[in-house]
Amino acid sequence: MKTDFILILDFGSQYTQLIARRIREMLVYSEIQPYNCTIEKVLASKKNYNLKGVIFSGGPASVFEKNSPKISTEYLNYFIRNKIPVLGICYGMHLIVHLLGGVISKSKIKEYGHTILNLKRSSKLFINILKHTCTLKVWMSHGDSIKKLPSILKVTSLSQNNIISSFESEQKNIFGLQFHPEVHHTDYGKEILKEFVFNVCETKNLFKPSSFIKEKVDSIRNEVKDNYAILGLSGGVDSTVAAVLVHKAIKDKLICIHIDSGLMRKNESRDIMNFFKKNFKMTVDFVNAENLFINKLKGVIDPEQKRKIIGRTFIDVFENEALRIKKHKGNVKFLVQGTLYPDVIESVSFRGPSVTIKSHHNVGGLPDKMNLKLIEPLRELFKDEVRKIGKLLGIPSDILRRHPFPGPGLAIRIIGDVTRDKLELLREVDYIYINSLKEFNLYDKIWQAFAVLLPVRSVGVMGDHRSYENVVCLRAVTSLDGMTADFYHFKREYLTYISNKIINSIKGVNRVVVDITSKPPATIEWE
Ligand code: XMP
């Protein structure tokens, strides 16, 4: 049976990803496409899915501007003709009005932030809310508003400033919301989206992790046939789930490559190798490239330079290994990557890539010389969904719960040049810190935690002696997706414990500090 899905056309809102997330939280499959995609192409790539509804996102432009992102009236009519309900949010709402012959203009009163609405008439979207209240506190962010509504659309609410804040055409199944139901500041926001998804679009066949696995396994098996596929296995959640899923499909035709860069955490490479051998009987080639990485990083201080060197070295090592396997086994035609949906959204955005803050890289960057075809089985999923799939695949929760760990590893947590001694010291501090979080039941409350070795020394007194040693900083953040983050508020007892524990256990550290910066303005990693 086909899975139902909701298409989200992106007009550039900073909240578009949030709309997709909210709908996925209802276990309904949703996908974002740029506004200028063609519907034929979308439908052709979604053969196992049934399109049940469309949402036009918000966006920063004004529909009356010449170059603002727009679709044709014919595009909108396609949905109307095919009885596919349409919901426009903010800019998306203005666009519907514009396409149907109404008028949008600059507002005299701009509405930003919390606004109170008066619900005017029963609407399919407000049907249940009206049982509780006729006023609604919502989140607004608009400078334009509806001046004239086409006659087929009926006003369903007005804001406290008398601005049309929602409409509906029951007959044509078109809905518009001036406010953002996807942000949590809007009361009943989730309920409004739910009404659209379930009552209006009549979505029934939900996204099921078990069917997802079956579909992926079948399609990967059909695609790979008798060839080999290779995968750069870092041991993080994404590459692990991708490896186990693809292994289920093609067994020993999958060859994983784990590169020990020497920048990993304590015992990490050893544990990863053991885990895969013991639990999944998978072929994992181990490459010890510690010397290579450390030599290349000698004397390098600049964070971007470090990242570029590490990224490039990973690709070189991976490429060599892949060529060796190709020579040895032949027929290596595929490269598996654990790409997730947020990366895909970023790369399909019609606005183009955002400013580079850091050159991110993942193990197994694309070796283009080799002409391999990509398999990205997780590219439709968010991280929490990947964890669900991983659980169903029998991956222990210890692995699935792991905090993210960046491709460049400890090198970007050693400020200044990277040496073996510094790596050794940081590994020990990190080990004690992370284990203490587990002991105090804090690990799962925190999205990511790690220690940073600072390029300063401080004077201390230990016993009756003067010390002049290293300073380490502890970082812990809560986050949904790593895009923004808040620093974690540790209790004083824990801080006292961990500071003593680190200083008493590790020779070479005489001061512990805590990072209390959120993202933005800081990033999560220090480099
Ligand atoms: P920042 O420091 O940019 O990090 O706030 C956001 C999240 O991304 C992780 N990170 C990386 N992950 N390759 C990765 O796979 C990288 O090069 C990389 N750099 C940062 C970081 O640990 C955090 O979870």
Coordinates of C-alpha atoms and ligand atoms in Angstrom, one line a residue, residues 307 357-363 404-409 412-413 447-448 450 481-483 519 522-527, ligand 1:
R307 CA 39.4 21.2 8.7
I357 CA 30.8 29.3 8.7
K358 CA 32.8 26.1 8.9
S359 CA 33.9 23.6 6.2
H360 CA 32.0 20.5 7.4
H361 CA 33.0 17.2 6.2
N362 CA 31.9 13.6 6.8
V363 CA 34.0 10.5 6.6
P404 CA 27.2 13.7 17.5
F405 CA 30.9 13.7 16.9
P406 CA 32.4 15.8 14.2
G407 CA 34.4 14.4 11.2
P408 CA 37.5 16.3 12.1
G409 CA 37.4 14.8 15.6
I412 CA 39.0 20.9 16.4
R413 CA 38.7 20.6 20.2
W447 CA 22.4 16.9 23.0
Q448 CA 26.2 17.1 22.9
F450 CA 32.7 17.4 25.1
D481 CA 19.2 19.6 15.4
G482 CA 22.5 21.4 16.1
M483 CA 21.4 24.5 14.2
K519 CA 24.5 29.1 19.6
A522 CA 28.9 30.8 19.5
T523 CA 29.0 27.6 17.5
I524 CA 28.8 24.3 19.3
E525 CA 32.4 23.3 18.5
W526 CA 35.1 25.8 19.2
E527 CA 36.7 25.6 15.8
Ligands
XMP1 P1 28.8 23.8 15.0 O1 30.1 23.8 15.7 O2 28.8 24.2 13.6 O3 28.3 22.3 15.0 O4 27.7 24.6 15.8 C1 27.0 21.8 14.7 C2 27.0 20.3 14.8 O5 27.8 19.8 13.8 C3 28.9 19.0 14.3 N1 30.1 19.3 13.4 C4 30.4 18.4 12.4 N2 29.9 17.3 12.0 N3 31.5 17.1 10.3 C5 30.5 16.6 11.0 O6 30.1 15.5 10.7 C6 32.1 18.3 10.6 O7 33.0 18.8 10.0 C7 31.5 19.0 11.7 N4 31.8 20.2 12.3 C8 30.9 20.3 13.3 C9 29.1 19.5 15.7 O8 29.8 18.6 16.5 C10 27.7 19.8 16.1 O9 27.1 18.6 16.5

